[in-house]
Coordinates of C-alpha atoms and ligand atoms in Angstrom, one line a residue:
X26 CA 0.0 0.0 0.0
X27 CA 0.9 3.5 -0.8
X28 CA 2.0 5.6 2.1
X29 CA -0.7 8.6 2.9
X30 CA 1.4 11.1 5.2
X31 CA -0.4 13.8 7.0
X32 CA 1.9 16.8 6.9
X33 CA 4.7 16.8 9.9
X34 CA 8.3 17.8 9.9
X35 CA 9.1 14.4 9.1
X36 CA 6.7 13.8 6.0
X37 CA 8.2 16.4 5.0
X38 CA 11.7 15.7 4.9
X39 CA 11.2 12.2 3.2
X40 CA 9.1 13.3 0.3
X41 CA 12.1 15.6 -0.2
X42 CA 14.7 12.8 0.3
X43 CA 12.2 10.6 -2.1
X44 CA 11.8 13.2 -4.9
X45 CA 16.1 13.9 -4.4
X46 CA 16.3 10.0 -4.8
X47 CA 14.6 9.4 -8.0
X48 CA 11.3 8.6 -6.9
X49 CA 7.8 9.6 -7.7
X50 CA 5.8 11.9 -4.4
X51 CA 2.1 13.2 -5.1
X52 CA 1.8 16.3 -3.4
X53 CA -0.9 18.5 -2.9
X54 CA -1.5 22.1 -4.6
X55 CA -4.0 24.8 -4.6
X56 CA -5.4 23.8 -7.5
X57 CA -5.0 20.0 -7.5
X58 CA -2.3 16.8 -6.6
X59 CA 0.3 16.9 -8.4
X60 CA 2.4 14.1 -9.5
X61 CA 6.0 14.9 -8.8
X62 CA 9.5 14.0 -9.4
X63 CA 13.1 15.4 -9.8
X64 CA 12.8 17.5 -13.1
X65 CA 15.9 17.3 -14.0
X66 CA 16.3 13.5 -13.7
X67 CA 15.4 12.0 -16.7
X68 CA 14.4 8.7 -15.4
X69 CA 12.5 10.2 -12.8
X70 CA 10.8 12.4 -15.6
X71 CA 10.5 9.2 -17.4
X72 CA 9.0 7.4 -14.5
X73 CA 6.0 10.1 -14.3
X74 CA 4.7 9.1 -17.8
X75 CA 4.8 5.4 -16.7
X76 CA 2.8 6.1 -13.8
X77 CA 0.2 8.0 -15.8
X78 CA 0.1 5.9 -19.1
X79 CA 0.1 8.5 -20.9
X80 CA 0.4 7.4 -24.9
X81 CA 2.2 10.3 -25.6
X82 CA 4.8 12.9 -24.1
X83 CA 3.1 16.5 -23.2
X84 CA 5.0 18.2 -21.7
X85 CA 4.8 19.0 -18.1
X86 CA 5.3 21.7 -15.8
X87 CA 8.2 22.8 -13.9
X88 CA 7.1 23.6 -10.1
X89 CA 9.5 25.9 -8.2
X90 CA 9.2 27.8 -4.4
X91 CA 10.3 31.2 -6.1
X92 CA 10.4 33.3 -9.1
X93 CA 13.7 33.4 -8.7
X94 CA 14.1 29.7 -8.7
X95 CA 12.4 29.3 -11.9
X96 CA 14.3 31.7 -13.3
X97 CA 17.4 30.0 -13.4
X98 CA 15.8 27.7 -15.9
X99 CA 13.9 29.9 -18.5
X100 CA 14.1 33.5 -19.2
X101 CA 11.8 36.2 -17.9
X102 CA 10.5 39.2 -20.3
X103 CA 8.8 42.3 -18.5
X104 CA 5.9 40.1 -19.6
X105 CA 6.1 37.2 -17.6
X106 CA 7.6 39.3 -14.9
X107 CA 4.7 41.5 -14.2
X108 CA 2.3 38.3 -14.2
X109 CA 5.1 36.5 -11.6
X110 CA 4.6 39.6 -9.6
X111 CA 0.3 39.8 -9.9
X112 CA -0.3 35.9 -9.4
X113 CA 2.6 34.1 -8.0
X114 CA 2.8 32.2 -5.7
X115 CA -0.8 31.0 -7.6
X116 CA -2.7 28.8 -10.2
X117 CA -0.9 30.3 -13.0
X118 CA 1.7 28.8 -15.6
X119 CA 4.1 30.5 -17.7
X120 CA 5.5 29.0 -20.7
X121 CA 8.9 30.5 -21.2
X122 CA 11.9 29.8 -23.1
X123 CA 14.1 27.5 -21.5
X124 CA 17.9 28.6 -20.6
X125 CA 20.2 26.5 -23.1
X126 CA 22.6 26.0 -19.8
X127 CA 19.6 24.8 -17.9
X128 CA 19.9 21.1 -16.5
X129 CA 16.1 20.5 -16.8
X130 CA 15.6 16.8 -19.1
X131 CA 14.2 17.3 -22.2
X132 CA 11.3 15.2 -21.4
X133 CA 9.6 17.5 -19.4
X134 CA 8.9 19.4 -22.6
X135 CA 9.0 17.0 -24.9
X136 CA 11.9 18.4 -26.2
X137 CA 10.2 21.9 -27.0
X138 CA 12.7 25.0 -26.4
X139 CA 10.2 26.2 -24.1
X140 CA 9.4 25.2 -20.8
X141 CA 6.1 25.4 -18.2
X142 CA 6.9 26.7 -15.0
X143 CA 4.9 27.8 -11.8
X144 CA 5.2 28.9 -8.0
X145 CA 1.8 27.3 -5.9
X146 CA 0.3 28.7 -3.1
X147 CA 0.2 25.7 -1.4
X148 CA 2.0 26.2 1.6
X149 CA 2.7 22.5 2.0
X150 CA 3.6 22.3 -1.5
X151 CA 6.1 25.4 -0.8
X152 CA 7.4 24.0 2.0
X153 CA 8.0 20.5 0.0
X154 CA 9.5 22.7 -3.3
X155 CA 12.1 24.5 -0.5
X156 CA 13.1 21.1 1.1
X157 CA 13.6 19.4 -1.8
X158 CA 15.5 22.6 -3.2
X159 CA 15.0 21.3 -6.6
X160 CA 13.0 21.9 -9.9
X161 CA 9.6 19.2 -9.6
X162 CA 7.5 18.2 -12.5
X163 CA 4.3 17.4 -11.9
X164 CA 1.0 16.8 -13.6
X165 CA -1.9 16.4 -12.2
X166 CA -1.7 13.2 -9.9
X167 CA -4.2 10.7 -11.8
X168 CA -3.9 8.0 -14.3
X169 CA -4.1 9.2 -18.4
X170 CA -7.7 9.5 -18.9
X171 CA -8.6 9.8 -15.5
X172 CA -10.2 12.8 -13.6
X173 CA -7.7 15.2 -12.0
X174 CA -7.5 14.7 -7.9
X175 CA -8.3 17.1 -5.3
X176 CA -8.2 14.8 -2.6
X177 CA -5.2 12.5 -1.4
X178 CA -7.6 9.4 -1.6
X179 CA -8.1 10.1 -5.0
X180 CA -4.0 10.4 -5.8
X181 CA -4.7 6.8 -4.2
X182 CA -7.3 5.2 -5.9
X183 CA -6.1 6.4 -9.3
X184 CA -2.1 5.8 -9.0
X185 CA -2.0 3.1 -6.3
X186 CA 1.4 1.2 -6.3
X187 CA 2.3 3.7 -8.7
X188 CA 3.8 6.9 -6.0
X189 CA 6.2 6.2 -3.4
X190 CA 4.2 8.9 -0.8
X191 CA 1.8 11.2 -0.9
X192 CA 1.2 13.9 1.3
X193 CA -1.6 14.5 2.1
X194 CA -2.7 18.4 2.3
X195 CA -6.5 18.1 2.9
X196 CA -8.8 19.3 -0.1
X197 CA -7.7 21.6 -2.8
X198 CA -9.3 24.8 -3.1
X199 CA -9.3 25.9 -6.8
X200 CA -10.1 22.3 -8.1
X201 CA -9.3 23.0 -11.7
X202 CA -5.5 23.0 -13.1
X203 CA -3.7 26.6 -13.6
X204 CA -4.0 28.9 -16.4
X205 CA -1.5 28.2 -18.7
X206 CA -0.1 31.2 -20.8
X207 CA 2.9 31.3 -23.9
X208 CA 4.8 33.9 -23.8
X209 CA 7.6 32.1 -25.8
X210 CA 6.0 34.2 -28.8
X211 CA 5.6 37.4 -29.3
X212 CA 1.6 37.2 -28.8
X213 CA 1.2 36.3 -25.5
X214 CA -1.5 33.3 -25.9
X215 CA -3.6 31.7 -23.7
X216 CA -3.2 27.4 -24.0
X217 CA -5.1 26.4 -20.8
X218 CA -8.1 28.1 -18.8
X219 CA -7.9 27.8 -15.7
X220 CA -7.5 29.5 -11.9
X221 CA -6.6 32.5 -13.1
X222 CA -9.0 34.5 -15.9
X223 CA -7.6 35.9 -19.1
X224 CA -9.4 39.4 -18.2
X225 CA -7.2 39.7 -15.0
X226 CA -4.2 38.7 -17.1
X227 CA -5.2 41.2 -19.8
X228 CA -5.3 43.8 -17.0
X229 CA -1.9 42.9 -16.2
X230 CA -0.3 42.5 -19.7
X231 CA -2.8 43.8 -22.3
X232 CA -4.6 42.2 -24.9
X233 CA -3.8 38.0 -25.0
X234 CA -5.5 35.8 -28.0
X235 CA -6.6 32.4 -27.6
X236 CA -4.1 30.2 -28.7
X237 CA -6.3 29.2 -32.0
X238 CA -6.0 32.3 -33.1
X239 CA -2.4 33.4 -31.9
X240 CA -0.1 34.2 -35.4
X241 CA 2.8 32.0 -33.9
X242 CA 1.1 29.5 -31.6
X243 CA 0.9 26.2 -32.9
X244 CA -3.1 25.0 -33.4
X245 CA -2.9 22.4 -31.2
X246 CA -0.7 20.3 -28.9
X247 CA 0.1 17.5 -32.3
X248 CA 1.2 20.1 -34.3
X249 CA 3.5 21.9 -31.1
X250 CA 4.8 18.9 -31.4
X251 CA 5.4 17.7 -35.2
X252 CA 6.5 21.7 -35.4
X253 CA 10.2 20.6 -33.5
X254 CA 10.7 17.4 -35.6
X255 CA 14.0 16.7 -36.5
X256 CA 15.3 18.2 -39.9
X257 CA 16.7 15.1 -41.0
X258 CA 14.5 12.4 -42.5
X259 CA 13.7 9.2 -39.8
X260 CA 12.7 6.4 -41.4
X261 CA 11.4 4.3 -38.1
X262 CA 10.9 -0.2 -37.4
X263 CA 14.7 -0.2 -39.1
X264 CA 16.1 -3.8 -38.8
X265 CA 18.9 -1.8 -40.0
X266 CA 21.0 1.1 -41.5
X267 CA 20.7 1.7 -45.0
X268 CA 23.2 3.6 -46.7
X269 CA 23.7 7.1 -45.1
X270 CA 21.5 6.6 -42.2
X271 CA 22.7 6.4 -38.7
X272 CA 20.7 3.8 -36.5
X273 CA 19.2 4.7 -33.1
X274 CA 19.0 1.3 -31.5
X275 CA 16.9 -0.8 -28.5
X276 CA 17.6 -3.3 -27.0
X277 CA 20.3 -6.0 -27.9
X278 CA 21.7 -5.8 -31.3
X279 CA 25.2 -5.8 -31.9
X280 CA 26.8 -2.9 -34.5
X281 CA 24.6 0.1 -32.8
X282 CA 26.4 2.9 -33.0
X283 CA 23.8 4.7 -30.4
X284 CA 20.8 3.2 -28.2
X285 CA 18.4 4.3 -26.5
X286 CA 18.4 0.9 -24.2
X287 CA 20.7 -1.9 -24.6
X288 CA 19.2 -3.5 -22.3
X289 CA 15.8 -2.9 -24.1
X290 CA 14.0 -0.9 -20.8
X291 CA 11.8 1.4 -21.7
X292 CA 12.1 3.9 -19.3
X293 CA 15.7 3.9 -19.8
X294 CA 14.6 4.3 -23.7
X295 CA 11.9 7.4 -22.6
X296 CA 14.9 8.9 -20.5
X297 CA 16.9 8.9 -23.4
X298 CA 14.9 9.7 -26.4
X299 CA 15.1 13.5 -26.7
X300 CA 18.6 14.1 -25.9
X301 CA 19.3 11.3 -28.6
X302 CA 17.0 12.8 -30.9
X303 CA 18.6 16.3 -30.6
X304 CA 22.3 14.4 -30.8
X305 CA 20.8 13.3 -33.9
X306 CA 19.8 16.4 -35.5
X307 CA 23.2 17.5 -36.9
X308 CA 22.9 17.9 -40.7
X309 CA 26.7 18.2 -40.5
X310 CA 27.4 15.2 -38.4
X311 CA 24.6 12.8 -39.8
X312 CA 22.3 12.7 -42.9
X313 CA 19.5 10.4 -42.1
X314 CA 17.8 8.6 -38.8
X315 CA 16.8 4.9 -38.5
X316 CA 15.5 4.0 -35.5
X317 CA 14.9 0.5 -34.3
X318 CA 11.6 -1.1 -33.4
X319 CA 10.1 -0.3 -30.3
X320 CA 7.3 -2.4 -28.6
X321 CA 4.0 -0.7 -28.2
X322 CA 3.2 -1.5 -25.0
X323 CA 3.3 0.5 -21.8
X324 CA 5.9 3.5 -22.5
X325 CA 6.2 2.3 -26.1
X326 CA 3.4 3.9 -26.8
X327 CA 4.8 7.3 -25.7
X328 CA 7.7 6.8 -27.1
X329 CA 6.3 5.3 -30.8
X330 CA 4.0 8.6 -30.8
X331 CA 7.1 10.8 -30.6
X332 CA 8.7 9.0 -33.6
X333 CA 5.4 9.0 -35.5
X334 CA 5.4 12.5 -35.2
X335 CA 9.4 12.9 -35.7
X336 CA 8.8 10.4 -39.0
X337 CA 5.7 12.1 -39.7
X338 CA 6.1 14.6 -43.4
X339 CA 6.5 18.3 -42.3
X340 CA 3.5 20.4 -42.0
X341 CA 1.7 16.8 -41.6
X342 CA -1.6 17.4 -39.7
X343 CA -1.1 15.7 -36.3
X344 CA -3.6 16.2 -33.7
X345 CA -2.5 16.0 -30.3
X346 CA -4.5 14.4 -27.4
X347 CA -4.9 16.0 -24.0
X348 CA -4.1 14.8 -20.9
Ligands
TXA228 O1 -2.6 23.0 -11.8 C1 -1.7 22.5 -12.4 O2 -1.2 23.1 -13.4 C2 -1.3 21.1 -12.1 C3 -0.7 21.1 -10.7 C4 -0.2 19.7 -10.3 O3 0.3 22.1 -10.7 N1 -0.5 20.5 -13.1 C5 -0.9 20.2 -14.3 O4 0.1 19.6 -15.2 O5 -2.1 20.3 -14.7 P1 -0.3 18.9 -16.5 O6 1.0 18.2 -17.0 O7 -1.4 18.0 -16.4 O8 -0.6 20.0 -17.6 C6 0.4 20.7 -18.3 C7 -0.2 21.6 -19.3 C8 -0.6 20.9 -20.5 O9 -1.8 21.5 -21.0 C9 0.6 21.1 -21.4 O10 0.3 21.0 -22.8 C10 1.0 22.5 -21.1 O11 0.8 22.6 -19.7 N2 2.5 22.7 -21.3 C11 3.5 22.3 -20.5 N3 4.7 22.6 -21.0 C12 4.4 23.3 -22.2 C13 5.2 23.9 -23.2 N4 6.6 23.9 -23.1 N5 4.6 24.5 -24.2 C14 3.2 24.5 -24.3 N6 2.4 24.0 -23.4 C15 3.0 23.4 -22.3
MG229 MG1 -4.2 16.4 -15.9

């Protein structure tokens, strides 16, 4: 059975040591559980989308105790500063662009250039974010498909086996996610309604669009994703490399010049996807990508919608799902 820990000193300081260690703590919010692990481990990143079953890699977002935290990790404009100032700590997340120095995985944006981040109100959530004293990425602490927890028993009932703790805070009291805004664009656009209304962001920052109608927003979470492809062609299920292709390998096979499991795991293989990906994107080092089959079962499913998209022609109409 999953350990429920009513919030103590102690609770405290092992969630930390937990989330420090790899492992996967739920932790309450203002808005609702979250689902949290070291974000810049990518196992532990890796380990989240396990947990959840999600078929495919959204990104997640970045939880931090301060501004100042987070922004060691993705630029601020005057933007995102003045809505830091107006909402944070609060149920609002900015989508900034990621510091190229910054140690965050790749997974937790599905290797976008931009990442989500957020300060909570939650005190307990504060408190764990400060213990822990490093970034946590958390989605909302339920099963893919599921409904989003505002209750510890829920985190419970939904995940199971799946968490090493959860603390438990009580109820939340916002009960929907946060607001999500980009303001990696120019057009500041709304993605995600949520705790915090567009009029009191407009107030803040002026006029914001929906992200439908945004000039640079993507349409919709697919195409956000198919946008970042790699520039080189990937041809995907390669036995092997045909001439002028460079093989991305799993599992086993002898003559791979690069894996993303020899041992064919696939959460090592999730861990390791973007960063190879991104190795692999080097029109000067490399001219096409074959990557090996993957099963599709459990992360393979995550990890075989990634290369879809990666495979899929540019400008190909890919529709994302939600969470
Ligand atoms: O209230 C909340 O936000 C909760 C609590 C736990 O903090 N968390 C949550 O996380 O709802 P999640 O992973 O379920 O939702 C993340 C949302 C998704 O809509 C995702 O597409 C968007 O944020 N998102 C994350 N990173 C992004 C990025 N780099 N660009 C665009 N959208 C992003
Ligand atoms: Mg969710």
């Amino acid at each position: 059975m999953t350990e429920i820990l009513p919030p103590s000193a102690e609770a405290l300081d092992r969630a930390a040591a937990a989330l420090r260690a790899g492992d996967l703590v739920a932790f309450p919010t203002e808005t609702v559980y979250g689902l949290g692990a070291d974000a810049t481990n990518d196992h532990a990143v890796a380990r989240i989308y396990q947990a959840k079953g999600r078929p495919s890699f959204n990104p997640l977002i970045v939880h931090f105790p301060t501004a100042a935290a987070a922004a060691e990790h993705v630029v601020f404009d005057v933007r995102a500063e003045n809505l830091a100032a107006a909402f944070w700590p609060g149920p609002l997340t900015l989508v900034l662009p990621r510091r190229p120095e910054s140690p965050l995985s790749r997974l937790v944006s599905a290797g976008l250039p931009s990442v989500a981040v957020r300060v909570p109100a939650h005190a307990l959530a504060r408190d764990l974010l400060t213990a822990a004293a490093i970034p946590v990425a958390a989605p909302s602490a339920n099963r893919s498909g599921g409904i989003s927890p505002t209750l510890a028993q829920h985190v419970a009932a939904s995940l199971a086996d799946r968490v090493a703790l959860i603390l438990d805070g009580g109820a939340c009291t916002v009960g929907v996610e946060s607001t999500v805004i980009d303001l990696s664009t120019p057009t500041a656009a709304l993605l995600r309604p949520g705790g915090i209304t567009a009029e009191q962001m407009s107030a803040v920052i002026g006029p914001l669009v929906a992200s439908s109608e945004s000039p640079d927003a993507p349409k919709s979470p697919g195409q956000l994703l198919s946008h970042y492809a790699p520039g080189l062609p990937v041809r995907l299920n390669a036995t092997r490399a045909e001439e002028g292709e460079t093989l991305l390998g799993f599992g086993p096979v002898a003559g791979q010049p690069l894996s993303l499991s020899l041992t064919g795991d696939l959460v090592e293989a999730a861990a390791h996807l973007f960063a190879a990906l991104h190795h692999l994107d080097q029109p000067d080092r490399y001219r096409a990508i074959a990557v090996a089959p993957i099963p599709e079962n459990g992360l393979g499913l995550a990890i075989n919608d990634r290369l879809r998209r990666a495979a899929a022609p540019r400008g190909g109409a890919f529709v994302g799902d939600g969470d």
